Short mmCIF file of C-alpha atoms and ligand atoms in Angstrom, two decimals:
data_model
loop_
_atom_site.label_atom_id
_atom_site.label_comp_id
_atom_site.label_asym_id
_atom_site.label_seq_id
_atom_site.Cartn_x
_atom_site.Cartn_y
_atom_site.Cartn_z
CA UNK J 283 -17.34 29.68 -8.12
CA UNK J 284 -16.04 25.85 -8.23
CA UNK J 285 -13.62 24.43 -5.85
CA UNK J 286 -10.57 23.79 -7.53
CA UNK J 287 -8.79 24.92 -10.66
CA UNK J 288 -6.55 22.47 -12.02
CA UNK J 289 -3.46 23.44 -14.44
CA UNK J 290 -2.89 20.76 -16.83
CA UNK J 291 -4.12 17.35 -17.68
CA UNK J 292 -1.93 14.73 -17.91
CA UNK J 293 -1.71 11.33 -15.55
CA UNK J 294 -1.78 14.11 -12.93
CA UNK J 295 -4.07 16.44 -13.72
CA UNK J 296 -6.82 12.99 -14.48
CA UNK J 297 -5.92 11.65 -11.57
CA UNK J 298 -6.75 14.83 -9.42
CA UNK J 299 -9.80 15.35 -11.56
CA UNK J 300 -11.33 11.83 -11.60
CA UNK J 301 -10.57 11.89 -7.38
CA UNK J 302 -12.24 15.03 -7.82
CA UNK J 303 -15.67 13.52 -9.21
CA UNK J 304 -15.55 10.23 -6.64
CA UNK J 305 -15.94 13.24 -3.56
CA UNK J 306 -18.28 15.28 -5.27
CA UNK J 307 -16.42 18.48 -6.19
CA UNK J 308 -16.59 21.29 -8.88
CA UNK J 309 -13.85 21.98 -10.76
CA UNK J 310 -12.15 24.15 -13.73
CA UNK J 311 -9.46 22.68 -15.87
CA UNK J 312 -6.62 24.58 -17.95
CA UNK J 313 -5.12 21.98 -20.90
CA UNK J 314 -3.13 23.97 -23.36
CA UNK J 315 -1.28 20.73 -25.35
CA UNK J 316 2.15 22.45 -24.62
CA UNK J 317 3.53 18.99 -22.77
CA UNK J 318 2.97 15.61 -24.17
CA UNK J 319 4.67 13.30 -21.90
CA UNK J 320 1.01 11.72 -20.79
CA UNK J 321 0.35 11.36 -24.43
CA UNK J 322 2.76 9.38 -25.96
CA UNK J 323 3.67 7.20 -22.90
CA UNK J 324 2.80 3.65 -23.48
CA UNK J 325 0.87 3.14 -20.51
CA UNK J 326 2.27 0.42 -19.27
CA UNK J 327 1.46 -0.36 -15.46
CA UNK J 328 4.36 -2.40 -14.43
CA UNK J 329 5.62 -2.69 -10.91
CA UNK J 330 8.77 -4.26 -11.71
CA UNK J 331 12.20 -2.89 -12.33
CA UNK J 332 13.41 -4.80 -15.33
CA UNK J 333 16.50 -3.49 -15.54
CA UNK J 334 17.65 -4.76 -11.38
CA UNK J 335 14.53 -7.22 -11.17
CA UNK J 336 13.71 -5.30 -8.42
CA UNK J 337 10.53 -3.43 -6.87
CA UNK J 338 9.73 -0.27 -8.17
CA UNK J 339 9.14 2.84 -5.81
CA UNK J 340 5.95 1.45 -3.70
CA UNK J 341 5.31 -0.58 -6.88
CA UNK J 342 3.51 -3.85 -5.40
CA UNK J 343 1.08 -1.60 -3.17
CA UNK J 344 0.08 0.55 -5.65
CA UNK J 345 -0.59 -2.05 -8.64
CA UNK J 346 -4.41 -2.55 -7.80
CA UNK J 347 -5.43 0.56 -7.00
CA UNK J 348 -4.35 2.33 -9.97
CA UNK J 349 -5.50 -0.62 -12.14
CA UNK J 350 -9.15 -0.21 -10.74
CA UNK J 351 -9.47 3.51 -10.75
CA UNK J 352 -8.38 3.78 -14.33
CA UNK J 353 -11.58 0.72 -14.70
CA UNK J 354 -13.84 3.32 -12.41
CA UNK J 355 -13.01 5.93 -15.56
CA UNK J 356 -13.82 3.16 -17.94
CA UNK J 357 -17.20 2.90 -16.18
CA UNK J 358 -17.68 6.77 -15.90
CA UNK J 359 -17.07 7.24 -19.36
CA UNK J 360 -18.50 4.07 -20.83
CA UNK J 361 -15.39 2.95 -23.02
CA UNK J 362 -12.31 0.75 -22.85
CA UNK J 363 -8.77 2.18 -21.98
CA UNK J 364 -7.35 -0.90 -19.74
CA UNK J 365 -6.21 -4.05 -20.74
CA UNK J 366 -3.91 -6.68 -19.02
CA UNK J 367 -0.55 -6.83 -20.92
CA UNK J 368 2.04 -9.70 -19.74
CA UNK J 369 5.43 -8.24 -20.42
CA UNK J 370 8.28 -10.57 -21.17
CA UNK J 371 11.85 -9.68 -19.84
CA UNK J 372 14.24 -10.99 -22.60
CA UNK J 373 17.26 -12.18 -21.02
CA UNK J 374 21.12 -11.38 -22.08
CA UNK J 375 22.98 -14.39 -20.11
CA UNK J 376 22.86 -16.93 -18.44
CA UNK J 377 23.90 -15.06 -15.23
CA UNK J 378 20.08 -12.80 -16.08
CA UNK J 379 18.29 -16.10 -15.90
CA UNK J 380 19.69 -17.09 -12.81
CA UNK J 381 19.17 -13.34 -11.12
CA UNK J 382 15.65 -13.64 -12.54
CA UNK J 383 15.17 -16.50 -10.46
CA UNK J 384 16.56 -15.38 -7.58
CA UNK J 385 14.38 -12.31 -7.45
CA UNK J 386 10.94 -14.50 -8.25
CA UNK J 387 11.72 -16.02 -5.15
CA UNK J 388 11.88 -13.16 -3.17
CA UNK J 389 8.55 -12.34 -1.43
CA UNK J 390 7.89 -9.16 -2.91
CA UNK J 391 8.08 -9.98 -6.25
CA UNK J 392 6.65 -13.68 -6.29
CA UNK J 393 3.66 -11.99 -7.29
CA UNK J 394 4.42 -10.76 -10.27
CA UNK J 395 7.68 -12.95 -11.70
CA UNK J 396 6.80 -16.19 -13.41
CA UNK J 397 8.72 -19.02 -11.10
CA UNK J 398 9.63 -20.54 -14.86
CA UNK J 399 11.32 -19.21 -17.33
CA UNK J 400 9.77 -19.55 -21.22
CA UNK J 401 11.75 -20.31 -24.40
CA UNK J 402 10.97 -17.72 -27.08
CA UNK J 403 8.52 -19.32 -29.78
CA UNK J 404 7.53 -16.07 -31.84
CA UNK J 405 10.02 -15.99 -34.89
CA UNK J 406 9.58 -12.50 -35.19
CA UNK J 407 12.09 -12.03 -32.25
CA UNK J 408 15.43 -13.02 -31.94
CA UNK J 409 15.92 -14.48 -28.79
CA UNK J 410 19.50 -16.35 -27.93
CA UNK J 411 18.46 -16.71 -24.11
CA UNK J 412 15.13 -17.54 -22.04
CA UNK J 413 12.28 -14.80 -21.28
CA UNK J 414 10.80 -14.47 -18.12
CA UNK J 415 6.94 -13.45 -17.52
CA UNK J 416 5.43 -10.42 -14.99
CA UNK J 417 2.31 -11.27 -14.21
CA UNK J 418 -0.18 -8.52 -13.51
CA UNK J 419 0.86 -5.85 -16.07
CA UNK J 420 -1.62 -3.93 -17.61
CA UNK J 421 -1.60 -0.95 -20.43
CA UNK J 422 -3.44 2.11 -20.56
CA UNK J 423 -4.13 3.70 -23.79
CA UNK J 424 -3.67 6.98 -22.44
CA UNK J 425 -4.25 9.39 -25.26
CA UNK J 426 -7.46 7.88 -25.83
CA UNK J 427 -8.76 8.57 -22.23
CA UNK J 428 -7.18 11.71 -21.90
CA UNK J 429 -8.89 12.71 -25.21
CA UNK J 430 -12.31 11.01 -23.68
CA UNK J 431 -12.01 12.47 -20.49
CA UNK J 432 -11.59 16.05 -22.02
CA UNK J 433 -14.81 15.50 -24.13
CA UNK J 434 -16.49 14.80 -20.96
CA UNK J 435 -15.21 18.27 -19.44
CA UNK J 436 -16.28 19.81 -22.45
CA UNK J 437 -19.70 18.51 -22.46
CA UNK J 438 -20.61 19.92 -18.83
CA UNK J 439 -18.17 23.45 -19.25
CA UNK J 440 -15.59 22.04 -17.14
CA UNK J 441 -12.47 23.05 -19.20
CA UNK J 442 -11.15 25.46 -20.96
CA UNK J 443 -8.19 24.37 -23.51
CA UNK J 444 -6.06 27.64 -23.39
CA UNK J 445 -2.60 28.58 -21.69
CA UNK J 446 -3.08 29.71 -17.98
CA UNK J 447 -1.40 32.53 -17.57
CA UNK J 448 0.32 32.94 -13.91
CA UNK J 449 0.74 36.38 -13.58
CA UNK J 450 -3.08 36.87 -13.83
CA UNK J 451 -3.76 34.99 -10.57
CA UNK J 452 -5.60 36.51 -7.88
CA UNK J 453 -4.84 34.82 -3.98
CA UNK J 454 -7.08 35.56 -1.85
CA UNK J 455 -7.33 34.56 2.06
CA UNK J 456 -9.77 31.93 1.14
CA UNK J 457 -9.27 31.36 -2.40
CA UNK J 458 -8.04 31.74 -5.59
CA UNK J 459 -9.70 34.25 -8.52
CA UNK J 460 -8.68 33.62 -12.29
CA UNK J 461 -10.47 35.68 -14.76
CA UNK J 462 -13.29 35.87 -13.14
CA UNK J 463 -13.94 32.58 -11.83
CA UNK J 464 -13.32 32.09 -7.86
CA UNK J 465 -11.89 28.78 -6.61
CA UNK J 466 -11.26 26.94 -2.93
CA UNK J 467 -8.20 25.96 -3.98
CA UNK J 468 -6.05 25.88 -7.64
CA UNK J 469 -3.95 22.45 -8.08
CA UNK J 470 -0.95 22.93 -10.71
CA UNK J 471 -0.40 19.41 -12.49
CA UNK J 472 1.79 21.15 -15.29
CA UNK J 473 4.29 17.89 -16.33
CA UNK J 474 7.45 19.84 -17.05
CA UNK J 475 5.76 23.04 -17.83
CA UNK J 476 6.32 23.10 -14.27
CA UNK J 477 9.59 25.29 -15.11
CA UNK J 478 8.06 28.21 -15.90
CA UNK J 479 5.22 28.50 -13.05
CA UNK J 480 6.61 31.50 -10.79
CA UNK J 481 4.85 29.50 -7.65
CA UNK J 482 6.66 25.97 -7.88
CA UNK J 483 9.41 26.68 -10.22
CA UNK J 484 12.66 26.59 -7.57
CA UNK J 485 11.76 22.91 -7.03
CA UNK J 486 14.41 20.63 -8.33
CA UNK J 487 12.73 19.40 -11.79
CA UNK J 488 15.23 18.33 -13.97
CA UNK J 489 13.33 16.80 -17.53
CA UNK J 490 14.13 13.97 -19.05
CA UNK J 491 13.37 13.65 -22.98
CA UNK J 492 12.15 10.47 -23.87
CA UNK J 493 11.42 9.10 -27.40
CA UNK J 494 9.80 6.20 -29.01
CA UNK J 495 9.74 5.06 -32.67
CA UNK J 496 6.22 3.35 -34.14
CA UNK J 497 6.74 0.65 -36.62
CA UNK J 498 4.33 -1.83 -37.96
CA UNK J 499 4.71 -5.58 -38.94
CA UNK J 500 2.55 -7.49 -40.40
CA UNK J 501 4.79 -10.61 -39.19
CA UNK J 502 5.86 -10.09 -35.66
CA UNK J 503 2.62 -10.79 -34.00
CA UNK J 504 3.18 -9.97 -30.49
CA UNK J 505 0.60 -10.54 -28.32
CA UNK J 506 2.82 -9.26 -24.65
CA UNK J 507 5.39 -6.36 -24.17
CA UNK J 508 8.49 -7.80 -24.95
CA UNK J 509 11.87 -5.97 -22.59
CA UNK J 510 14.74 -6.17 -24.40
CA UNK J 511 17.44 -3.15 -24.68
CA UNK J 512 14.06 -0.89 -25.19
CA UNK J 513 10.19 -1.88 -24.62
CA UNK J 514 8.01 -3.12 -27.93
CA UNK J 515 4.68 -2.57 -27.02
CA UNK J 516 1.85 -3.89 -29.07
CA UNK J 517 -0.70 -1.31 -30.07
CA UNK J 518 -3.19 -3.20 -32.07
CA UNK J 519 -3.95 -3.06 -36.06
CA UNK J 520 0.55 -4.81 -36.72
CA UNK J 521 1.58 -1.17 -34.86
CA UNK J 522 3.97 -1.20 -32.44
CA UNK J 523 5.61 1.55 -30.10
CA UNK J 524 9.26 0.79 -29.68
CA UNK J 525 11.55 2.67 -26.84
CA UNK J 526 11.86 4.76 -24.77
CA UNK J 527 15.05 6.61 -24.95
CA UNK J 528 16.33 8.72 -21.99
CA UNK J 529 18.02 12.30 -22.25
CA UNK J 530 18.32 14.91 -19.79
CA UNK J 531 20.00 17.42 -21.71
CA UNK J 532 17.67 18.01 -24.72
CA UNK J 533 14.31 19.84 -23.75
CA UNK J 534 13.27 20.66 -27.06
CA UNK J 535 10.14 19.33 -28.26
CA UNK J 536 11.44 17.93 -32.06
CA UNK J 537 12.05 13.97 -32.42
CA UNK J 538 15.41 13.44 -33.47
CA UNK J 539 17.46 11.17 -36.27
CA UNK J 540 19.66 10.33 -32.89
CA UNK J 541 17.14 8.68 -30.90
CA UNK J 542 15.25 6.73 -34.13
CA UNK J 543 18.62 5.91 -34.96
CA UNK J 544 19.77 4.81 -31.38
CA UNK J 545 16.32 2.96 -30.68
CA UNK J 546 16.65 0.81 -34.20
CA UNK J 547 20.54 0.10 -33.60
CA UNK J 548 19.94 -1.71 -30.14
CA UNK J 549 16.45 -3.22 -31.87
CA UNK J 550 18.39 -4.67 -34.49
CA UNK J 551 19.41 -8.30 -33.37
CA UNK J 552 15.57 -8.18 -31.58
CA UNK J 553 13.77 -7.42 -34.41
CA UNK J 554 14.08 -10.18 -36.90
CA UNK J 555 10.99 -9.45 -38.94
CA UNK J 556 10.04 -7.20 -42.00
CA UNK J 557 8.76 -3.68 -40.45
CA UNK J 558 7.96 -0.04 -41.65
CA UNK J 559 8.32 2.81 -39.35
CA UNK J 560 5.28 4.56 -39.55
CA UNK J 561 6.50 7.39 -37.04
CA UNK J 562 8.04 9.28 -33.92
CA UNK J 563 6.99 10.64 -30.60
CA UNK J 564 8.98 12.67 -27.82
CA UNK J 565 7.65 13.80 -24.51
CA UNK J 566 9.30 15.38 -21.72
CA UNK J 567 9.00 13.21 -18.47
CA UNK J 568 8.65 15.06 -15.30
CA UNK J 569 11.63 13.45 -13.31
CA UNK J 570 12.89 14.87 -9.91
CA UNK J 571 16.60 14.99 -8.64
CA UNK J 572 15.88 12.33 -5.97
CA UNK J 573 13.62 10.54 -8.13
CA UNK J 574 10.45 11.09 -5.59
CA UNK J 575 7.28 12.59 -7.06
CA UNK J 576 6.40 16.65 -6.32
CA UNK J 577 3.22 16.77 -3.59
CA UNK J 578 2.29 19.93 -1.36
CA UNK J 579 0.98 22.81 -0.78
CA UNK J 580 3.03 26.04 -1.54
CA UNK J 581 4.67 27.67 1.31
CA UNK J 582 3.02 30.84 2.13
CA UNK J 583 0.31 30.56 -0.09
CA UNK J 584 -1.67 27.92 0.93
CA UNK J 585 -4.29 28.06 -1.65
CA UNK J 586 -1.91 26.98 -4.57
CA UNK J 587 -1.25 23.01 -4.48
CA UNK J 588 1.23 20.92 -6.59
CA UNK J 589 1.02 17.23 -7.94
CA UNK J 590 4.13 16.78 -10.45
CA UNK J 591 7.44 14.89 -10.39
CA UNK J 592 5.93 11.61 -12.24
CA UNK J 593 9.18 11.50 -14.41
CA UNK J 594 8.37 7.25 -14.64
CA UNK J 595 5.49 5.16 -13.48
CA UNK J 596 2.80 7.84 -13.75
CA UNK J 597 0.15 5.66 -14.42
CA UNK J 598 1.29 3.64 -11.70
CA UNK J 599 1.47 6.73 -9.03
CA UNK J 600 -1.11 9.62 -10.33
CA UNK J 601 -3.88 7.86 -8.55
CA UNK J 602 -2.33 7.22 -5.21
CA UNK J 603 -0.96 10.45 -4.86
CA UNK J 604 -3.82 12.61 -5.92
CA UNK J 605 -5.62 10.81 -3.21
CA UNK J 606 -3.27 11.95 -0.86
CA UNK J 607 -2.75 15.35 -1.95
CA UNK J 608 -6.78 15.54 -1.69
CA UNK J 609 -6.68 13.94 1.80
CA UNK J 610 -4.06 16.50 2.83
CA UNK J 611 -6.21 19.41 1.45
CA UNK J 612 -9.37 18.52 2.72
CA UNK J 613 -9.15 16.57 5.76
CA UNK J 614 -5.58 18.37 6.79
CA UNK J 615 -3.89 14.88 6.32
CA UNK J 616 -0.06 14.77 6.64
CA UNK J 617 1.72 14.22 3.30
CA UNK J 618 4.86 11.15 3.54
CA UNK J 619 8.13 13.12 3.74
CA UNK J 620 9.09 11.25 1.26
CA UNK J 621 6.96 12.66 -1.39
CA UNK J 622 6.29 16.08 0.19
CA UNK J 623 7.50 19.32 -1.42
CA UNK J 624 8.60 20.70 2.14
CA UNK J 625 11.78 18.55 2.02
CA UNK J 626 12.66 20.66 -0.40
CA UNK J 627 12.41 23.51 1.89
C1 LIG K 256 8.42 8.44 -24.09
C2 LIG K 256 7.82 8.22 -22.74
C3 LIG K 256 7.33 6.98 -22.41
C4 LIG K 256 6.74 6.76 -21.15
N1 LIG K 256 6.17 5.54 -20.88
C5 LIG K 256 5.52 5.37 -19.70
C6 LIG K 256 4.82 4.16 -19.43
O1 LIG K 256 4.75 3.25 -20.26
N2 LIG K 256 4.21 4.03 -18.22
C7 LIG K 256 4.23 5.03 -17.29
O2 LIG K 256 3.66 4.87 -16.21
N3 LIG K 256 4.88 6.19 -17.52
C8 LIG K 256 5.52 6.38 -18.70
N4 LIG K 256 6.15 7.55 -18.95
C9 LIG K 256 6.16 8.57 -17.89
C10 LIG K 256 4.84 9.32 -17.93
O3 LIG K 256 4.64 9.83 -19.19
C11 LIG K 256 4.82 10.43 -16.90
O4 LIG K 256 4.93 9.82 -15.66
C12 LIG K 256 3.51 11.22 -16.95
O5 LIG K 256 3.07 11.40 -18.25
C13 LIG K 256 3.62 12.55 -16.28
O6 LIG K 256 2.33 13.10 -16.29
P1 LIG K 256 2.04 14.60 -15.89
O7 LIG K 256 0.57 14.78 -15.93
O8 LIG K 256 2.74 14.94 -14.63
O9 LIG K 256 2.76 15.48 -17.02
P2 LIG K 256 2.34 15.74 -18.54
O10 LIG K 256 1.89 14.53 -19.21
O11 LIG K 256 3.46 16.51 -19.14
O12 LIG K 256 1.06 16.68 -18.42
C14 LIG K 256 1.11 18.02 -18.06
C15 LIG K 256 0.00 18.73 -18.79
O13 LIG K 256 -0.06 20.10 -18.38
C16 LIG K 256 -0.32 20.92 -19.50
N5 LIG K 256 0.19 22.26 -19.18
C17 LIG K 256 1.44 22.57 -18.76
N6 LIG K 256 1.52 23.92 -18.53
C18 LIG K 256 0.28 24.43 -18.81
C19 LIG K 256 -0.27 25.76 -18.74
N7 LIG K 256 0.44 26.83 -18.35
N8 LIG K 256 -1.57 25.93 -19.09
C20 LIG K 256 -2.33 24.87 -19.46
N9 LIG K 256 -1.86 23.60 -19.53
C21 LIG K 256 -0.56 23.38 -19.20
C22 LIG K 256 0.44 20.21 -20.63
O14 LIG K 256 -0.07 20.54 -21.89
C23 LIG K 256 0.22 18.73 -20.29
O15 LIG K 256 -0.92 18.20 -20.93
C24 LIG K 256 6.71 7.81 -20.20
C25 LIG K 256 7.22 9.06 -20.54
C26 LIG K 256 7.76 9.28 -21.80
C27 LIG K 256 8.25 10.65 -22.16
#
């Protein structure tokens, strides 16, 4: 007997988990590595819309909270995943600058936009215009804590790294069974394995392939995230992770020549440094047709739960909305509209 079952662990299924541990709760978990959008994200925590210079969904509100719950893991597990990362928003025209400095001035965003704008020193980039700083941005090395986190389960026979299997659920009154085990309540946190879970699976997830290229350079140095047509991210050790593509219509799991080849096309009059590519990731994000993340409780049965629809900004939302999804299961807490699966009723 434990109180929840959780299906999948990704930024949701941690974030449930860890919110789990802060209130005292048992708890199963299912991980069967069939999704790996949690594992080759970047991890960058960034609030800002780089694109617009504008404020991502809730992004300002939720910036410290998610920054000091992934530190509360850091703490529970005794290890280092978070560190601050200043990105650096190269600029295309003039016309960027002068939006750029238009939006630092807005209140919203004064936080987190540098008032000045920074010539480029770092000859490794080619940059004809000025970059602007956002303050605050951190990066979570993800697959290392998800990996950590997992060895933690392990240790005290809190997961079990199989496929869970839908059709074998039991729903009871009061519960959930699953071979064998009986839980309060089973939270799916499936990324876009969503699609084939017979409870959830009419909701309006669309996928969105995403793919970055890792190169390393021995000469480029970066020390920030630079934003240019794609992100580079520094990894450590001259790696970096360059991208991420978009594509809605592919859902297979393969990299592809298109997206290395796209990625290194638009990188080309960035990168003006000597580089290898050392490799490829793809990942399915879990994005939703109106954009808004997946929270609730199913319909009639209202054992089975759902936290999904992070297509972008996981590490940015998991933690606030697992919170809220644990608010609305335990204290009977109403979930936003906004975010709640019953608008899709
Ligand atoms: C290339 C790329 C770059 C990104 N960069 C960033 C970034 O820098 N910052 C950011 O905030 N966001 C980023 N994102 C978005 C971010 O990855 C998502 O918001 C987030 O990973 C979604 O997490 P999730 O837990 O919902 O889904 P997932 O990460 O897909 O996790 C779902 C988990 O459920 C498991 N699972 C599914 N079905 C079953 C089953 N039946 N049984 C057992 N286990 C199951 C899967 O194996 C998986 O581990 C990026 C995404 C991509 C693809």
């Amino acid at each position: 007997m434990v109180d929840y079952i959780i299906v999948g662990f990704g930024i949701a299924g941690v974030s449930v988990t860890e919110e789990l541990e802060r209130r005292g709760k048992t708890y199963l978990v299912y991980e069967d590595s069939s999704q790996k959008a949690s594992r080759v994200a970047a991890g960058v925590c960034n609030p800002v819309v780089l694109k617009r210079f504008t404020m991502a969904w809730r992004g300002g509100e939720l910036m410290d909270g998610a920054i000091s719950f992934y530190k509360g893991i850091e703490e529970r597990l005794s290890q280092s995943f978070v560190d601050e990362l200043p990105v650096l928003r190269r600029f295309n025209s003039v016309e960027e600058e002068n939006l750029w400095y238009e939006a630092a001035d807005r209140p919203v965003l004064r936080e987190f936009l540098s008032e000045n704008i920074l010539k480029n020193k770092n000859e490794g980039i080619g940059a004809p215009f000025y970059l602007g700083k956002v303050h605050k941005t951190h990066k979570v090395a993800l697959s290392q804590l998800l990996s950590s986190y997992m060895a933690y389960m392990k240790a005290k026979n809190s997961l079990i790294e199989e496929p869970f299997v839908h059709d074998d659920i039991e729903i009871l009154d009061n519960g959930v069974v699953y071979k064998g085990v009986k839980a309060r309540h089973l939270i799916f946190s499936e990324g876009y394995g969503m699609v084939q879970n017979p409870y959830f699976n009419q909701l309006p997830l669309v996928g969105n392939k995403g793919e970055y290229v890792i190169i390393k350079s021995e000469t480029l140095r970066l020390k920030e995230a630079i934003k240019a047509a794609f992100f580079i991210v520094p990894l450590g050790n001259d790696l970096y992770k360059i991208g991420a593509t978009y594509d809605h219509q592919d859902k297979s799991k393969e990299t592809t020549e298109a997206a290395r080849d796209k990625i290194l096309k638009k990188m080309k009059e960035v990168l003006r440094c000597e580089y290898t590519i050392v490799s490829q990731e793809s990942g399915i994000r879990p994005t939703v047709r109106d954009r808004r993340p997946l929270v609730g409780t199913h319909d009639t049965y209202k054992v089975l739960h759902l936290l999904n629809g992070l297509g972008t900004r996981g590490v940015l939302m998991g933690p606030f909305l697992a919170k809220q999804l644990l608010n609305s299961i335990e204290k009977g807490e109403t979930l936003e509209a906004e975010y709640n699966i019953n608008r899709f009723a």
